[in-house]
PDB file of C-alpha atoms in Angstrom:
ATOM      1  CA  UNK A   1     -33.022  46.968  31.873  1.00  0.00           C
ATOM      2  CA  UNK A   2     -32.434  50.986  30.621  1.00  0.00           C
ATOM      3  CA  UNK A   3     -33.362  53.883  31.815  1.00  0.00           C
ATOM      4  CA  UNK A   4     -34.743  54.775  28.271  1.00  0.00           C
ATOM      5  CA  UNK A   5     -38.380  55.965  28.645  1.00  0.00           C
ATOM      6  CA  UNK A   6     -38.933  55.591  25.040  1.00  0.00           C
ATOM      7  CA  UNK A   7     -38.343  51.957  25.062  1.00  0.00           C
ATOM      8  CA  UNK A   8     -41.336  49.965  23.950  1.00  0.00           C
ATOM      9  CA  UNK A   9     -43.184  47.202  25.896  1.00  0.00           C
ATOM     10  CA  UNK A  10     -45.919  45.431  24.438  1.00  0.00           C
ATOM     11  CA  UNK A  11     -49.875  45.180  24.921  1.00  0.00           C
ATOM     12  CA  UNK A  12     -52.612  43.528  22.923  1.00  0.00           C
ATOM     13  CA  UNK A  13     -55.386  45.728  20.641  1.00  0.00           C
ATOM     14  CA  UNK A  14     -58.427  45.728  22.895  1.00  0.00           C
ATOM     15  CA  UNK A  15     -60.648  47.279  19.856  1.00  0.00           C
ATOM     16  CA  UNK A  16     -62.539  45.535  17.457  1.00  0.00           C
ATOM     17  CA  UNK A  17     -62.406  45.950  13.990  1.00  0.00           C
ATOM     18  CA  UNK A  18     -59.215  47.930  14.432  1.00  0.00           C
ATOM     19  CA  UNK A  19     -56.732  44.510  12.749  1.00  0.00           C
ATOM     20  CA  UNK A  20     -54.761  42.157  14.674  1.00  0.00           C
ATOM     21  CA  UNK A  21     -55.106  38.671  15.695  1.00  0.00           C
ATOM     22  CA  UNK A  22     -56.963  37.971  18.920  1.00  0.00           C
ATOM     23  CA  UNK A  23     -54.466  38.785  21.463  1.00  0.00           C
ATOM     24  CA  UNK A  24     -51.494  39.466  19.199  1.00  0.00           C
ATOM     25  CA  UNK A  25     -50.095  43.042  20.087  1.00  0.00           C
ATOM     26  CA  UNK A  26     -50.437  45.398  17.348  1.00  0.00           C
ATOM     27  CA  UNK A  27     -48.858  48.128  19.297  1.00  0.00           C
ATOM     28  CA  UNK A  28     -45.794  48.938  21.395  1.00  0.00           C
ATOM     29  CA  UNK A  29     -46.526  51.054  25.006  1.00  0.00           C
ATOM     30  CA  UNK A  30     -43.374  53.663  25.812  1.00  0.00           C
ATOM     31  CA  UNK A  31     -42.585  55.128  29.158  1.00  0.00           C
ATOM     32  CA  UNK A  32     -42.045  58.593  27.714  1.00  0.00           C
ATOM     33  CA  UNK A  33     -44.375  60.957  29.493  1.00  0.00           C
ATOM     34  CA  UNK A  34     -45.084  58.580  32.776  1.00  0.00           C
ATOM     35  CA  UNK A  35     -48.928  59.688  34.237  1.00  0.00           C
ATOM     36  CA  UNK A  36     -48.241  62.064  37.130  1.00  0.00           C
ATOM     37  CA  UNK A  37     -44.655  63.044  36.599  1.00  0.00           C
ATOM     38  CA  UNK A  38     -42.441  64.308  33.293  1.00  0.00           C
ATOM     39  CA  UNK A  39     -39.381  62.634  32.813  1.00  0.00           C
ATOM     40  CA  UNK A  40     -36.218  65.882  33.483  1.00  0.00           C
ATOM     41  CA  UNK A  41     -35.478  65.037  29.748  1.00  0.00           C
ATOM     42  CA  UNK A  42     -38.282  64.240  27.202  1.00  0.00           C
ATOM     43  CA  UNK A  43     -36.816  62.897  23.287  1.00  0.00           C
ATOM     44  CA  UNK A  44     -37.930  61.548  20.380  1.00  0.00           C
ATOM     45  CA  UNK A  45     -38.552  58.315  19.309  1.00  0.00           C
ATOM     46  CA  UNK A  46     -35.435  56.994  18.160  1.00  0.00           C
ATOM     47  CA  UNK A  47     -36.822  54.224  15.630  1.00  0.00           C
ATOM     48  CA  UNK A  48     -35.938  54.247  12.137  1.00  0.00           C
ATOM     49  CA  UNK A  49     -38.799  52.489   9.750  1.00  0.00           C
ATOM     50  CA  UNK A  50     -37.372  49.161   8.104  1.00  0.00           C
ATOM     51  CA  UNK A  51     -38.370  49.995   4.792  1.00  0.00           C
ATOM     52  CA  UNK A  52     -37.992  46.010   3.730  1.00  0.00           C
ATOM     53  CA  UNK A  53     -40.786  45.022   6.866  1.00  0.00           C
ATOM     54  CA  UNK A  54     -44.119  43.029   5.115  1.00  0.00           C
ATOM     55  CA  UNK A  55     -46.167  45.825   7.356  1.00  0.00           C
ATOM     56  CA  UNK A  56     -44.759  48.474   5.325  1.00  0.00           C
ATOM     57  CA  UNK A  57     -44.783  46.604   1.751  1.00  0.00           C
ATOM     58  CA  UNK A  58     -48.104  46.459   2.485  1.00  0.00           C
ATOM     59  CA  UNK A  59     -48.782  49.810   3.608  1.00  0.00           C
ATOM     60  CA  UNK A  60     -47.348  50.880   0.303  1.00  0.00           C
ATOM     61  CA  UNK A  61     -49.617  48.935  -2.131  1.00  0.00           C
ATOM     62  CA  UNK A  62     -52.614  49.950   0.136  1.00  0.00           C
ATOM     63  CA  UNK A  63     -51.700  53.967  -0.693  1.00  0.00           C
ATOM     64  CA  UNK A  64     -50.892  53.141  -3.961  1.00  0.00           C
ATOM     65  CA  UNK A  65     -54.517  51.612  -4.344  1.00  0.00           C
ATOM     66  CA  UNK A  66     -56.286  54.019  -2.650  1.00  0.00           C
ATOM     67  CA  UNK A  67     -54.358  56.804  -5.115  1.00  0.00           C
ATOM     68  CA  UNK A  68     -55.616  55.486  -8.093  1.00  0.00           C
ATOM     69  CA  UNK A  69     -59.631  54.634  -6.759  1.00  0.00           C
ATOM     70  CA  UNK A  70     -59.827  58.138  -5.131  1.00  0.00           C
ATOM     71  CA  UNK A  71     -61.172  56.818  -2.548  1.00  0.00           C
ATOM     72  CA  UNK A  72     -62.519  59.538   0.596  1.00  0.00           C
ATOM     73  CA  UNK A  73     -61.692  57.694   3.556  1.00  0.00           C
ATOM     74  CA  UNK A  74     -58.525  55.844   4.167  1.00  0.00           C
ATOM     75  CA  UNK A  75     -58.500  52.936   6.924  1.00  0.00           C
ATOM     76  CA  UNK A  76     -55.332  51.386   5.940  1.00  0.00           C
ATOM     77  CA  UNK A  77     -54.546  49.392   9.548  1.00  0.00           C
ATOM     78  CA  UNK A  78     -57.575  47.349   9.259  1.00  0.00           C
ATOM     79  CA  UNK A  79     -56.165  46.139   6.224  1.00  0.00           C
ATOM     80  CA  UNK A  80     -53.286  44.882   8.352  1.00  0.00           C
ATOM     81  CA  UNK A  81     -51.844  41.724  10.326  1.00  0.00           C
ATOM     82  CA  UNK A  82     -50.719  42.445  14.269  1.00  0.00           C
ATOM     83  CA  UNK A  83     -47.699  41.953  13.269  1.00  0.00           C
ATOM     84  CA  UNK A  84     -47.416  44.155  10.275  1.00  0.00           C
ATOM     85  CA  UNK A  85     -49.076  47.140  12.124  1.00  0.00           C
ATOM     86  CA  UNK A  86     -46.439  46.864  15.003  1.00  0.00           C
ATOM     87  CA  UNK A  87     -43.558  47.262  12.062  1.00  0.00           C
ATOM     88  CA  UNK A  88     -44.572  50.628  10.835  1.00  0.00           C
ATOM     89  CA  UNK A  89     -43.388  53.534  13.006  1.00  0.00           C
ATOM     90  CA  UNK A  90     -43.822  56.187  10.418  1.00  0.00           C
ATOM     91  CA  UNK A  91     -46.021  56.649   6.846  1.00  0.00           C
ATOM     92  CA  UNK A  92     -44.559  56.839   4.012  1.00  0.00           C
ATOM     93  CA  UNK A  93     -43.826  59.928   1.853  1.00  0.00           C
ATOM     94  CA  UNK A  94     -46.091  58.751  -0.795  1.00  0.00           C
ATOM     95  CA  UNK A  95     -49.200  59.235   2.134  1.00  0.00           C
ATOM     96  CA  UNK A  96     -49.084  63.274   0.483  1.00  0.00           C
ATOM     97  CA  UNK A  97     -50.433  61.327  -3.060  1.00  0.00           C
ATOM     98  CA  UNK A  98     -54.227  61.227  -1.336  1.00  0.00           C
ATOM     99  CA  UNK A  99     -54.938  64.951  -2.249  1.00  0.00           C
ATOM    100  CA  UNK A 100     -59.119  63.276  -2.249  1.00  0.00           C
ATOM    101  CA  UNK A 101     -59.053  61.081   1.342  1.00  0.00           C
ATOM    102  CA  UNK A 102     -61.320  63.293   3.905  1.00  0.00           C
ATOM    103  CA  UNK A 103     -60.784  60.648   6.313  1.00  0.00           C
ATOM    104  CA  UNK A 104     -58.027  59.188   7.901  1.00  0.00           C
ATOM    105  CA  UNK A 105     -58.454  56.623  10.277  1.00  0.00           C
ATOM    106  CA  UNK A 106     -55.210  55.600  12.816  1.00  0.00           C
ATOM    107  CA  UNK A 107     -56.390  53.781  15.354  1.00  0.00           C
ATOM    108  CA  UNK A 108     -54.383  51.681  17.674  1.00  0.00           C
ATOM    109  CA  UNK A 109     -51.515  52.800  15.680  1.00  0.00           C
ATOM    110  CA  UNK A 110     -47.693  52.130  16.221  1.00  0.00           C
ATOM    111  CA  UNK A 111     -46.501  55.169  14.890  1.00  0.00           C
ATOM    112  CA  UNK A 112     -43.850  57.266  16.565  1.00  0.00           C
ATOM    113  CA  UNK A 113     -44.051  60.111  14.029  1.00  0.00           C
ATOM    114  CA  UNK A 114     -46.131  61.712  10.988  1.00  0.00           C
ATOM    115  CA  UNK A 115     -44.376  62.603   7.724  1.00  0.00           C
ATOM    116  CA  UNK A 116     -44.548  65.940   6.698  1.00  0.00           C
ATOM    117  CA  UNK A 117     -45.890  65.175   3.697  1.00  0.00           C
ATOM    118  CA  UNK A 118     -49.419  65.010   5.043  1.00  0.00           C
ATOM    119  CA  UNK A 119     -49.272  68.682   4.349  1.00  0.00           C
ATOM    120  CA  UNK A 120     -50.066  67.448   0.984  1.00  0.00           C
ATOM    121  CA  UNK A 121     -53.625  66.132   1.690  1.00  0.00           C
ATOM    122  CA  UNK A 122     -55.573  68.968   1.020  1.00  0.00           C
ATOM    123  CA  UNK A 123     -58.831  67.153   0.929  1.00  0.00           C
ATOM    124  CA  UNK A 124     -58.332  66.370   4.844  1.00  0.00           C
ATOM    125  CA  UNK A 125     -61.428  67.172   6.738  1.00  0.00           C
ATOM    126  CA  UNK A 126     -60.952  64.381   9.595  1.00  0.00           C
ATOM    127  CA  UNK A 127     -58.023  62.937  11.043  1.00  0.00           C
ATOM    128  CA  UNK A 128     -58.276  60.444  13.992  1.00  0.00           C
ATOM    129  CA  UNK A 129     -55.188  58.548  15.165  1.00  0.00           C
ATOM    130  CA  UNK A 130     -56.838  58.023  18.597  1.00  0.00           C
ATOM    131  CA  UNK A 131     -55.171  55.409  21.324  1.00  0.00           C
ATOM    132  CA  UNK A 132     -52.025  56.054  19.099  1.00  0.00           C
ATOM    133  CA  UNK A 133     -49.980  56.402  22.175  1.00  0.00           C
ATOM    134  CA  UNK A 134     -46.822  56.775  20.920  1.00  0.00           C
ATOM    135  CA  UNK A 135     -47.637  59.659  19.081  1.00  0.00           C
ATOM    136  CA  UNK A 136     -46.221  62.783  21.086  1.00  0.00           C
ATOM    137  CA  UNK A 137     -46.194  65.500  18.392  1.00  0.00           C
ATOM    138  CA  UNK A 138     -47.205  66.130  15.048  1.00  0.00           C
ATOM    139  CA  UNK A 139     -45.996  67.955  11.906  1.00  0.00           C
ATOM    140  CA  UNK A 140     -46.504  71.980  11.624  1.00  0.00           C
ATOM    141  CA  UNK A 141     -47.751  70.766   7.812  1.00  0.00           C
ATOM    142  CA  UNK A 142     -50.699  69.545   9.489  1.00  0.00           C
ATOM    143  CA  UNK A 143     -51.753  73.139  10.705  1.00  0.00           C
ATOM    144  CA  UNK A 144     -51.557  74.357   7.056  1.00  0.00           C
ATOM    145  CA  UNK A 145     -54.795  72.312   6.229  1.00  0.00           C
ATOM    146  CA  UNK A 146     -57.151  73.815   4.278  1.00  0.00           C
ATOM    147  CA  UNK A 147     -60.298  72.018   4.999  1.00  0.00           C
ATOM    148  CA  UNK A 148     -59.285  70.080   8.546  1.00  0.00           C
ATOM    149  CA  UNK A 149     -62.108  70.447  10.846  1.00  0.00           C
ATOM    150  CA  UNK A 150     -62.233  67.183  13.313  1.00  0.00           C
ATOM    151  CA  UNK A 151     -59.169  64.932  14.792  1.00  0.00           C
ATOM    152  CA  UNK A 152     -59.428  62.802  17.287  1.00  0.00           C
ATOM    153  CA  UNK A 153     -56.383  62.260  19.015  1.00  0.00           C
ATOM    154  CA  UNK A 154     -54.891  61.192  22.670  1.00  0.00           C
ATOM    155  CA  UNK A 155     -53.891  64.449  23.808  1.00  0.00           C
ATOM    156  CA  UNK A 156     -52.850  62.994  27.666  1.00  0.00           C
ATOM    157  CA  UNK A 157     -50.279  61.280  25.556  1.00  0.00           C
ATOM    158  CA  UNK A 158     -48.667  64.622  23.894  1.00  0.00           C
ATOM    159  CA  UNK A 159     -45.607  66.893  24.788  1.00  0.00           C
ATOM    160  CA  UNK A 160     -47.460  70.211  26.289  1.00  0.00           C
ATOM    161  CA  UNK A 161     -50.199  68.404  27.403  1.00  0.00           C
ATOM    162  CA  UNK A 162     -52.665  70.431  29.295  1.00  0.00           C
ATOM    163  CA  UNK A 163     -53.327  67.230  31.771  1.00  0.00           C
ATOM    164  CA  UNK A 164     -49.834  66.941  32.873  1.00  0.00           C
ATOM    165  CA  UNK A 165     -48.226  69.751  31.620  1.00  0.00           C
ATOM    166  CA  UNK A 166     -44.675  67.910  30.056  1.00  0.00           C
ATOM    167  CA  UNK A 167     -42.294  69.676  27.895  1.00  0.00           C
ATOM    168  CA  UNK A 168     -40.963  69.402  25.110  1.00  0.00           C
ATOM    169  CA  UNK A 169     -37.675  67.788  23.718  1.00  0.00           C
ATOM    170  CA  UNK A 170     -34.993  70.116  23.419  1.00  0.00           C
ATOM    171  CA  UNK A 171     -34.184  71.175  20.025  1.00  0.00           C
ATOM    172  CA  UNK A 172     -30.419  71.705  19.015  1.00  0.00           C
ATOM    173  CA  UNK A 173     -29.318  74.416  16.832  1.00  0.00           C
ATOM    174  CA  UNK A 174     -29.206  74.635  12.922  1.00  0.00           C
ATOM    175  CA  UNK A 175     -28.399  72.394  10.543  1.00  0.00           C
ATOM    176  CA  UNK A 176     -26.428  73.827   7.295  1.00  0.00           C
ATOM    177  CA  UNK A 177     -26.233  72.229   4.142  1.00  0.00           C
ATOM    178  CA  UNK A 178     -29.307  70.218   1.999  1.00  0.00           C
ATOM    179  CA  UNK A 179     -26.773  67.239   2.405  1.00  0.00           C
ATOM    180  CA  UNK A 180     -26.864  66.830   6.028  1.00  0.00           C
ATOM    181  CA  UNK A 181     -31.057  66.957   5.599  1.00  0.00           C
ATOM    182  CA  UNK A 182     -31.383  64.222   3.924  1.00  0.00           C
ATOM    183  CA  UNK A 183     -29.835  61.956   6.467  1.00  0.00           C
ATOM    184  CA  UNK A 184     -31.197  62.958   9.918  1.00  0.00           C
ATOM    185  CA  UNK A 185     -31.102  61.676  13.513  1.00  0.00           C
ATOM    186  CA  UNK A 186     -34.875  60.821  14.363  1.00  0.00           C
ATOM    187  CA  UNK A 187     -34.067  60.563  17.810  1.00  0.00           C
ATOM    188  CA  UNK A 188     -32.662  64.038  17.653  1.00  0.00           C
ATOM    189  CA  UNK A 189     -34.649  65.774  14.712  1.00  0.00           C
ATOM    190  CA  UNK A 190     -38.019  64.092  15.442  1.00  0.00           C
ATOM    191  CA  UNK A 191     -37.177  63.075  11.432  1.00  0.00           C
ATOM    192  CA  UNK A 192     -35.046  61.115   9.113  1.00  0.00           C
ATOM    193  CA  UNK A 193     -34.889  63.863   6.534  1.00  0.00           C
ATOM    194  CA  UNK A 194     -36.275  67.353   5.400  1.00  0.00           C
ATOM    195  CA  UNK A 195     -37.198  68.308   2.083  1.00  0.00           C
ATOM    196  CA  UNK A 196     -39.369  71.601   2.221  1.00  0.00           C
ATOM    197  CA  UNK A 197     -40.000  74.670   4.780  1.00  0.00           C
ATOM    198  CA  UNK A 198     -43.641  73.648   6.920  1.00  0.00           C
ATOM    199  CA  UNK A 199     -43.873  77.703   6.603  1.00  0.00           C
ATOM    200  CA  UNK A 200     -43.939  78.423   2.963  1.00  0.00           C
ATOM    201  CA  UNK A 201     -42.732  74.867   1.068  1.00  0.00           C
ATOM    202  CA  UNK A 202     -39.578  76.450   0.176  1.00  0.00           C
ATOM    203  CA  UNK A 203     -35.915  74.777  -0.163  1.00  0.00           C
ATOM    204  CA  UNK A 204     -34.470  74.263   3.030  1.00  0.00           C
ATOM    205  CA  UNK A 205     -31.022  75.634   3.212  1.00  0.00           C
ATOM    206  CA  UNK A 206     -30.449  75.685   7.265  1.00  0.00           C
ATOM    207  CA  UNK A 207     -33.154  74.204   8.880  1.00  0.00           C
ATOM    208  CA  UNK A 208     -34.398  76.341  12.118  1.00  0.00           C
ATOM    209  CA  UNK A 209     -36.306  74.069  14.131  1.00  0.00           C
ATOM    210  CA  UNK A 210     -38.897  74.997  17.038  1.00  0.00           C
ATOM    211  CA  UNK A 211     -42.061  74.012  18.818  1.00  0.00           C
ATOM    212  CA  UNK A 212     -45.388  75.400  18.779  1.00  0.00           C
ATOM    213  CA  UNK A 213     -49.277  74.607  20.479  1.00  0.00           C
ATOM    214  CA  UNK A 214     -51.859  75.205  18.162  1.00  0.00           C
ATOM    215  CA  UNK A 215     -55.420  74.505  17.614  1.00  0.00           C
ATOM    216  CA  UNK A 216     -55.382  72.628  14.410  1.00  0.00           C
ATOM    217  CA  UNK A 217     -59.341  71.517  14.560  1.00  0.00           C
ATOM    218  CA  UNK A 218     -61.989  71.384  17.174  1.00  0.00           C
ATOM    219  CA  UNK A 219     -60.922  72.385  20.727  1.00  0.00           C
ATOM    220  CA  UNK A 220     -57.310  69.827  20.841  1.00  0.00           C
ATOM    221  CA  UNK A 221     -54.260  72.169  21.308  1.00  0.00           C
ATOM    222  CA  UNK A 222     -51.734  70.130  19.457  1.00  0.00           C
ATOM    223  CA  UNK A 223     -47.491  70.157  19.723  1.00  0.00           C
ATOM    224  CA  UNK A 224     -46.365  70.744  16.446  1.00  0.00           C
ATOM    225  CA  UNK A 225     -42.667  70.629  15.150  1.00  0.00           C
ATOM    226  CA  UNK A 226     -42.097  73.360  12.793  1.00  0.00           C
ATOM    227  CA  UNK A 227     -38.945  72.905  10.266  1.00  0.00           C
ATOM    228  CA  UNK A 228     -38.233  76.703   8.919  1.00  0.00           C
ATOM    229  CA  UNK A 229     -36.099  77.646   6.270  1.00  0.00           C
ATOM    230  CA  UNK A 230     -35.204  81.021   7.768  1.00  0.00           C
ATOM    231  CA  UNK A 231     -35.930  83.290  10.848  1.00  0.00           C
ATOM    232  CA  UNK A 232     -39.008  85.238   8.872  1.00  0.00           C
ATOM    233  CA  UNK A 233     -40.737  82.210   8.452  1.00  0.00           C
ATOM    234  CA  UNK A 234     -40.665  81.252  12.404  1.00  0.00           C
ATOM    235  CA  UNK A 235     -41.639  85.173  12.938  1.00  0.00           C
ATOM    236  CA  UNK A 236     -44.856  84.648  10.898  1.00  0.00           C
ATOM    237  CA  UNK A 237     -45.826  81.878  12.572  1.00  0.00           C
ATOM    238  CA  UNK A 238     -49.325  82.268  14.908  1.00  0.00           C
ATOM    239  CA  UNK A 239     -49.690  82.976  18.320  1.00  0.00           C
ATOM    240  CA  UNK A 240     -50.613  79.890  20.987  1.00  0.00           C
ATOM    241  CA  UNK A 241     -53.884  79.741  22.384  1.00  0.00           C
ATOM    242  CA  UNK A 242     -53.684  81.098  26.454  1.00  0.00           C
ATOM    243  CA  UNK A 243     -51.784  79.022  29.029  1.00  0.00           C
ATOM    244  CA  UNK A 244     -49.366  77.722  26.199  1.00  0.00           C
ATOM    245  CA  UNK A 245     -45.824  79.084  25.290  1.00  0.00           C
ATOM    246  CA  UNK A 246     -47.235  82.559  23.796  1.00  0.00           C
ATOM    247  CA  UNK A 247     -44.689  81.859  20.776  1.00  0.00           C
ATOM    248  CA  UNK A 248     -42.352  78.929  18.924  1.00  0.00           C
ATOM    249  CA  UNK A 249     -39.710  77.852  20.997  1.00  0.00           C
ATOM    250  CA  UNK A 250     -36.615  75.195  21.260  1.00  0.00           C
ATOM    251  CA  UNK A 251     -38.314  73.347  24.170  1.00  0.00           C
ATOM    252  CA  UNK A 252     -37.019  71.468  27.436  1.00  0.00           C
ATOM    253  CA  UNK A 253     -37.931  70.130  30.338  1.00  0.00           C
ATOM    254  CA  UNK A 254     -39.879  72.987  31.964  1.00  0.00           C
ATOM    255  CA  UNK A 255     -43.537  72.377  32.456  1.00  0.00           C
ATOM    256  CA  UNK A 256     -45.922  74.242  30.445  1.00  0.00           C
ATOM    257  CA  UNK A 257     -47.650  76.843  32.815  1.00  0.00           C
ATOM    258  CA  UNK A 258     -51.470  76.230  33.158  1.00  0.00           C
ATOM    259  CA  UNK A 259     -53.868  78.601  32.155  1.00  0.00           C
ATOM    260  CA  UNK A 260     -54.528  81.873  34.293  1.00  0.00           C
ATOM    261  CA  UNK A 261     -57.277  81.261  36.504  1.00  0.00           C
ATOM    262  CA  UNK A 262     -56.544  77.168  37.080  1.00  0.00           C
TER     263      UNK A 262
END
């Protein structure tokens, strides 16, 4: 037994059309934000993709293929065993090469964590990882979308939430030095690596990390991890809708207040 709330258990997909093989589990279930009470220290997901797994081999050729047909909506999980959907945690870099999908479709995923390189999709209009449970955040990039306007996504199952009203994972201080980026702690970073500023796409020099809600499309308020290359770009970041953290900030434990008047 451990006392880590992130660690996985198992249960079977229970949608149809969505891959897998009967009652082969495509997806792992984690303990992080248990209903009716927030663990006194939320984290990340700790897993690291295995970049040799068939699931992600596969996930590669099907980007790959959907690059070079242009194709507008991109389903790639149905294209998927069980078994290879439980092996991907993350998508790959190369997911910011779809600059014509207007859908995404995530169902039932076993992701832990979106690259930041969806910022690169600027065709986006929907995005639905729905019942992707492990999902707890997603990328500031994701904000930046020009043409996003519908996601569907399990918001009882996000840091913030305005359900239960978690926190956030605490965020440490800077990190100095491009070297050092490029080989990150997921379970401490939320990401392997960092490339660009989610503010203005600039070099990253000393990455400034914080949290911020945001609508992003429709009426979801969304946690989103910003990665800042400086102090100006977290002061030009947006204000939070009402009953949210009115700024960024380096998270915790602490609840999220409700809304005045609840």
């Amino acid at each position: 037994m451990t006392d880590d709330p992130c660690r996985p258990a198992v249960f079977s997909n229970g949608f149809a059309g969505m891959g897998g093989d009967g009652e082969q589990p495509v997806a792992d279930r984690c303990r992080c934000l248990p209903v009716g009470r927030s663990p006194r220290r939320l984290r990340f997901h700790r897993e690291r993709q295995d970049t040799s797994a068939p699931g992600w081999l596969r996930l590669l050729e099907l980007i790959e293929e959907a690059a070079a047909d242009g194709r507008e909506e991109f389903r790639p999980l149905t294209e998927l065993t069980a078994e290879q959907r439980r092996q991907v945690v993350t998508l790959p870099p190369t997911i910011g090469t779809l600059t014509g999908v207007r859908e995404l479709v995530l169902y039932r995923s076993n992701l832990v964590r979106i690259p930041a390189e969806i910022g690169r999709m600027r065709s986006l209009e929907v995005f639905e990882p729905y019942t992707s449970y492990r999902l707890h955040w997603f990328p500031y990039e994701l904000a930046r979308l020009p043409a996003l306007r519908g996601s569907t996504v399990s918001t009882r199952a996000l840091y913030g939430n305005a359900k239960y009203r978690p926190g956030f994972p605490a965020l440490p201080g800077p990190v100095d030095g491009p070297a050092d980026l490029g080989a990150l702690d997921p379970g401490v970073r939320g990401a392997t690596e960092v490339r660009a500023c989610s503010v203005c796409d600039g070099p990253v020099v000393e990455l400034r990390q914080a949290w911020i809600s945001l609508h992003t499309s429709g009426h979801d308020v969304l946690p989103l991890l910003v990665n800042a290359c400086s102090d100006a770009c977290l002061a030009s970041l947006p204000a939070p809708p009402e009953g949210y953290p009115p700024g960024w900030h380096r998270g915790g434990p602490e609840p999220v207040p409700p809304a005045r008047g609840r």
